[in-house]
Amino acid sequence: MRDKIILLEHTARLLEPNAAQRKYLIDKTIGYTEDFLNNLQTSLTYVSSPGNRKGLFDSPISDSTINIDEVLSLLKENVDTPGINPASGGHLGYIPGGGIFHSSLGDFIAAITNRYAGVFFASPGAVRMENMLIDWMAELVGYPGTASGNLTSGGSISNLIAVVSAREAFSIKPGDIEKSVVYLTAQTHHSVEKSLRIAGLKYCIKHYIPMDDKFRMNSEQLEITIKKDLQNGLKPWLIIASAGTTDIGAVDPLYDIGEVADRYNLWLHVDGAYGAFFILSETGKGVLKGIEKSDSLIMDPHKGLFLPYGSGAVLVKEKMNLYNAHYYQADYMQDALTSVEELSPADLSPELSKHFRGLRLWLPLKLLGLAPFRAALEEKILLARHAYEKLSEIDNIELGPYPDLSIITFRYLPLAGDADEFNKKLIEAIHKDGRVFLSSTMINGKYTLRIAVCSFRTHLEEIDSAISIILEKIKLIGQS
Ligand SMILES: *Cc1c(COP(=O)(O)O)cnc(C)c1O
């Protein structure tokens, strides 16, 4: 037995590199990431990848190993080259993610010290840090001291947590589902309906409220619909407002919708995954007026605070609504129950063991302060307006609404031929070129292109370059 254990230990100890081995691996890894960052300016934003299962798949997971140089070269070729480069300032498609450098240091420390941020008893400091960040966000949006929340992996999970909290707060039982009504718009993010389905609420009634010409929910129509539903014996329950829709960046009239929610005692959830952090900017603060009237709210640090993917946040105005929907007791957790100084993330979300996400947010906020974030967010709003003005100078460009935040939409109207076909060709040409990445959508059934300014590396130079690339491709397609 002893001999066998010692033999096993010999191999198992490979999991514990010594200082010299660590230094070697760290230097190689930093060399790789520094190369990546130093070449970013000249790297393509989009590289199409023809379907193959080579590269990574030629090096299967097994007992044999490859060295760090081989690992990094596999990574570079097969992971960090094909597809969209989310670190590039030329990423103007979908909602660009972040990836600020300082967060990587937080992740590095969190992965090594591996504090367990699920339960206060296990790591009071980690839980205090996460709760402090939640309190900061709650104050930012104007929530009272009764609020609580959770740092999640992203907006979709945040929406799910909010929907489940709203379900429990209204005690919606299986028999109530088919009469319970959710109010949203055609521009609501699909993760909300996905959340409803996952939460067992697939069969509740969804009423899509008409929008104004800027794709914002019409609050008068909302009230009319609620009244009608009450007359018909239905149970109005949940209003979903968007603080920055994904397609257009439209902000619903949050204050007016909040008034309606108050009048009829409904739960107002605001999806601010993309837009809510714009409250840090002067312009955004005005646009987001009324956000404090919501009962729950989501905001994604991996969008609006430029963090790497895997950082969302959900806030619930009355913490008991969040707690009642997510707490759990188990015999093996009894030690954890003795401390109630701070609520534990494990009682406020579906997760138990979890990544210590707070550190990747806390560390950059402490090192940089809020000023660069405020400036970057205001800059993104102004860059979107700048792009809007530049595009309006091009003949035959049909523009979507003037941006509420940092997303604009447009399409080119060719003098002859089908406009949808032309714009499809236009986006394909932009993708093939790869210097910038734009995405497309359908708006009122029309093929439409989008520019979403949300990367911290997008500045005037990138926007001007995007406009000239668009112009260049329009001319090229027009000639062919
Ligand atoms: C991105 C987004 C989501 C989903 O968030 P993930 O972090 O991608 O899961 C939800 N709502 C809106 C408005 C979004 O822009």
PDB file of N, CA and C and ligand atoms in Angstrom, residues 95 153-159 187-192 242-247 271-275 298 300 302-303 309-312, ligand 1:
ATOM      1  N   ILE A  95     -23.075  42.678 -29.829  1.00  0.00           N
ATOM      2  CA  ILE A  95     -22.612  43.624 -28.815  1.00  0.00           C
ATOM      3  C   ILE A  95     -21.171  43.206 -28.532  1.00  0.00           C
ATOM      4  N   SER A 153     -22.669  34.711 -14.598  1.00  0.00           N
ATOM      5  CA  SER A 153     -21.788  34.489 -15.745  1.00  0.00           C
ATOM      6  C   SER A 153     -22.181  35.346 -16.940  1.00  0.00           C
ATOM      7  N   GLY A 154     -23.362  35.957 -16.898  1.00  0.00           N
ATOM      8  CA  GLY A 154     -23.776  36.784 -18.030  1.00  0.00           C
ATOM      9  C   GLY A 154     -25.245  37.143 -17.965  1.00  0.00           C
ATOM     10  N   GLY A 155     -25.684  37.866 -18.988  1.00  0.00           N
ATOM     11  CA  GLY A 155     -27.043  38.397 -19.013  1.00  0.00           C
ATOM     12  C   GLY A 155     -28.123  37.332 -19.053  1.00  0.00           C
ATOM     13  N   SER A 156     -27.853  36.241 -19.740  1.00  0.00           N
ATOM     14  CA  SER A 156     -28.889  35.215 -19.879  1.00  0.00           C
ATOM     15  C   SER A 156     -29.216  34.593 -18.526  1.00  0.00           C
ATOM     16  N   ILE A 157     -28.174  34.257 -17.756  1.00  0.00           N
ATOM     17  CA  ILE A 157     -28.396  33.691 -16.424  1.00  0.00           C
ATOM     18  C   ILE A 157     -29.017  34.752 -15.509  1.00  0.00           C
ATOM     19  N   SER A 158     -28.595  35.999 -15.676  1.00  0.00           N
ATOM     20  CA  SER A 158     -29.181  37.081 -14.874  1.00  0.00           C
ATOM     21  C   SER A 158     -30.679  37.197 -15.142  1.00  0.00           C
ATOM     22  N   ASN A 159     -31.060  37.144 -16.422  1.00  0.00           N
ATOM     23  CA  ASN A 159     -32.488  37.214 -16.754  1.00  0.00           C
ATOM     24  C   ASN A 159     -33.243  36.048 -16.120  1.00  0.00           C
ATOM     25  N   GLN A 187     -38.641  43.621 -29.761  1.00  0.00           N
ATOM     26  CA  GLN A 187     -37.197  43.857 -29.670  1.00  0.00           C
ATOM     27  C   GLN A 187     -36.583  43.283 -28.386  1.00  0.00           C
ATOM     28  N   THR A 188     -37.415  42.706 -27.513  1.00  0.00           N
ATOM     29  CA  THR A 188     -36.878  42.119 -26.274  1.00  0.00           C
ATOM     30  C   THR A 188     -35.884  41.015 -26.618  1.00  0.00           C
ATOM     31  N   HIS A 189     -34.788  40.951 -25.862  1.00  0.00           N
ATOM     32  CA  HIS A 189     -33.757  39.942 -26.137  1.00  0.00           C
ATOM     33  C   HIS A 189     -34.316  38.525 -25.970  1.00  0.00           C
ATOM     34  N   HIS A 190     -33.902  37.627 -26.851  1.00  0.00           N
ATOM     35  CA  HIS A 190     -34.485  36.275 -26.849  1.00  0.00           C
ATOM     36  C   HIS A 190     -34.205  35.528 -25.540  1.00  0.00           C
ATOM     37  N   SER A 191     -33.183  35.951 -24.793  1.00  0.00           N
ATOM     38  CA  SER A 191     -32.864  35.237 -23.552  1.00  0.00           C
ATOM     39  C   SER A 191     -33.980  35.385 -22.515  1.00  0.00           C
ATOM     40  N   VAL A 192     -34.838  36.402 -22.673  1.00  0.00           N
ATOM     41  CA  VAL A 192     -35.962  36.556 -21.745  1.00  0.00           C
ATOM     42  C   VAL A 192     -36.977  35.441 -21.977  1.00  0.00           C
ATOM     43  N   SER A 242     -36.597  47.169 -21.869  1.00  0.00           N
ATOM     44  CA  SER A 242     -35.197  47.073 -22.276  1.00  0.00           C
ATOM     45  C   SER A 242     -34.502  48.407 -22.070  1.00  0.00           C
ATOM     46  N   ALA A 243     -33.353  48.346 -21.412  1.00  0.00           N
ATOM     47  CA  ALA A 243     -32.504  49.541 -21.304  1.00  0.00           C
ATOM     48  C   ALA A 243     -31.369  49.336 -22.293  1.00  0.00           C
ATOM     49  N   GLY A 244     -31.701  49.503 -23.564  1.00  0.00           N
ATOM     50  CA  GLY A 244     -30.751  49.248 -24.634  1.00  0.00           C
ATOM     51  C   GLY A 244     -31.026  47.905 -25.278  1.00  0.00           C
ATOM     52  N   THR A 245     -31.809  47.922 -26.363  1.00  0.00           N
ATOM     53  CA  THR A 245     -32.065  46.662 -27.068  1.00  0.00           C
ATOM     54  C   THR A 245     -30.823  46.264 -27.857  1.00  0.00           C
ATOM     55  N   THR A 246     -30.721  44.975 -28.129  1.00  0.00           N
ATOM     56  CA  THR A 246     -29.523  44.456 -28.782  1.00  0.00           C
ATOM     57  C   THR A 246     -29.443  44.891 -30.236  1.00  0.00           C
ATOM     58  N   ASP A 247     -30.580  44.876 -30.929  1.00  0.00           N
ATOM     59  CA  ASP A 247     -30.577  45.243 -32.340  1.00  0.00           C
ATOM     60  C   ASP A 247     -30.258  46.714 -32.568  1.00  0.00           C
ATOM     61  N   ASP A 271     -34.125  44.821 -18.657  1.00  0.00           N
ATOM     62  CA  ASP A 271     -32.966  44.153 -19.244  1.00  0.00           C
ATOM     63  C   ASP A 271     -31.978  45.233 -19.692  1.00  0.00           C
ATOM     64  N   GLY A 272     -30.990  45.448 -18.840  1.00  0.00           N
ATOM     65  CA  GLY A 272     -29.949  46.430 -19.158  1.00  0.00           C
ATOM     66  C   GLY A 272     -28.610  45.754 -19.398  1.00  0.00           C
ATOM     67  N   ALA A 273     -28.658  44.520 -19.913  1.00  0.00           N
ATOM     68  CA  ALA A 273     -27.416  43.746 -20.122  1.00  0.00           C
ATOM     69  C   ALA A 273     -26.403  44.583 -20.897  1.00  0.00           C
ATOM     70  N   TYR A 274     -26.886  45.169 -21.984  1.00  0.00           N
ATOM     71  CA  TYR A 274     -25.991  46.005 -22.799  1.00  0.00           C
ATOM     72  C   TYR A 274     -25.937  47.442 -22.268  1.00  0.00           C
ATOM     73  N   GLY A 275     -27.103  48.011 -21.926  1.00  0.00           N
ATOM     74  CA  GLY A 275     -27.156  49.461 -21.764  1.00  0.00           C
ATOM     75  C   GLY A 275     -27.021  50.034 -20.364  1.00  0.00           C
ATOM     76  N   ILE A 298     -30.929  43.734 -14.870  1.00  0.00           N
ATOM     77  CA  ILE A 298     -29.654  43.063 -15.159  1.00  0.00           C
ATOM     78  C   ILE A 298     -28.717  44.017 -15.880  1.00  0.00           C
ATOM     79  N   ASP A 300     -24.554  43.825 -17.638  1.00  0.00           N
ATOM     80  CA  ASP A 300     -23.418  42.937 -17.910  1.00  0.00           C
ATOM     81  C   ASP A 300     -22.096  43.688 -17.825  1.00  0.00           C
ATOM     82  N   HIS A 302     -19.448  42.375 -18.617  1.00  0.00           N
ATOM     83  CA  HIS A 302     -18.680  41.971 -19.799  1.00  0.00           C
ATOM     84  C   HIS A 302     -19.138  42.686 -21.071  1.00  0.00           C
ATOM     85  N   LYS A 303     -20.125  43.565 -20.936  1.00  0.00           N
ATOM     86  CA  LYS A 303     -20.453  44.481 -22.029  1.00  0.00           C
ATOM     87  C   LYS A 303     -20.081  45.903 -21.584  1.00  0.00           C
ATOM     88  N   TYR A 309     -15.472  38.022 -21.116  1.00  0.00           N
ATOM     89  CA  TYR A 309     -16.719  37.264 -21.050  1.00  0.00           C
ATOM     90  C   TYR A 309     -16.818  36.484 -19.751  1.00  0.00           C
ATOM     91  N   GLY A 310     -18.058  36.355 -19.288  1.00  0.00           N
ATOM     92  CA  GLY A 310     -18.308  35.578 -18.079  1.00  0.00           C
ATOM     93  C   GLY A 310     -18.648  36.451 -16.897  1.00  0.00           C
ATOM     94  N   SER A 311     -19.051  37.710 -17.156  1.00  0.00           N
ATOM     95  CA  SER A 311     -19.402  38.615 -16.061  1.00  0.00           C
ATOM     96  C   SER A 311     -20.727  39.321 -16.299  1.00  0.00           C
ATOM     97  N   GLY A 312     -21.753  38.836 -15.624  1.00  0.00           N
ATOM     98  CA  GLY A 312     -23.048  39.501 -15.630  1.00  0.00           C
ATOM     99  C   GLY A 312     -23.396  39.908 -14.214  1.00  0.00           C
TER     100      GLY A 312
HETATM  101  C1  LIG B   1     -26.300  40.402 -24.535  1.00  0.00           C
HETATM  102  C2  LIG B   1     -27.682  40.581 -24.066  1.00  0.00           C
HETATM  103  C3  LIG B   1     -28.327  39.621 -23.276  1.00  0.00           C
HETATM  104  C4  LIG B   1     -27.702  38.287 -22.981  1.00  0.00           C
HETATM  105  O1  LIG B   1     -26.558  38.428 -22.199  1.00  0.00           O
HETATM  106  P1  LIG B   1     -25.386  37.344 -22.230  1.00  0.00           P
HETATM  107  O2  LIG B   1     -24.390  37.941 -21.305  1.00  0.00           O
HETATM  108  O3  LIG B   1     -24.927  37.250 -23.648  1.00  0.00           O
HETATM  109  O4  LIG B   1     -25.936  36.055 -21.748  1.00  0.00           O
HETATM  110  C5  LIG B   1     -29.576  39.903 -22.784  1.00  0.00           C
HETATM  111  N1  LIG B   1     -30.190  41.066 -23.070  1.00  0.00           N
HETATM  112  C6  LIG B   1     -29.614  42.004 -23.844  1.00  0.00           C
HETATM  113  C7  LIG B   1     -30.351  43.276 -24.123  1.00  0.00           C
HETATM  114  C8  LIG B   1     -28.341  41.801 -24.374  1.00  0.00           C
HETATM  115  O5  LIG B   1     -27.774  42.726 -25.162  1.00  0.00           O
END
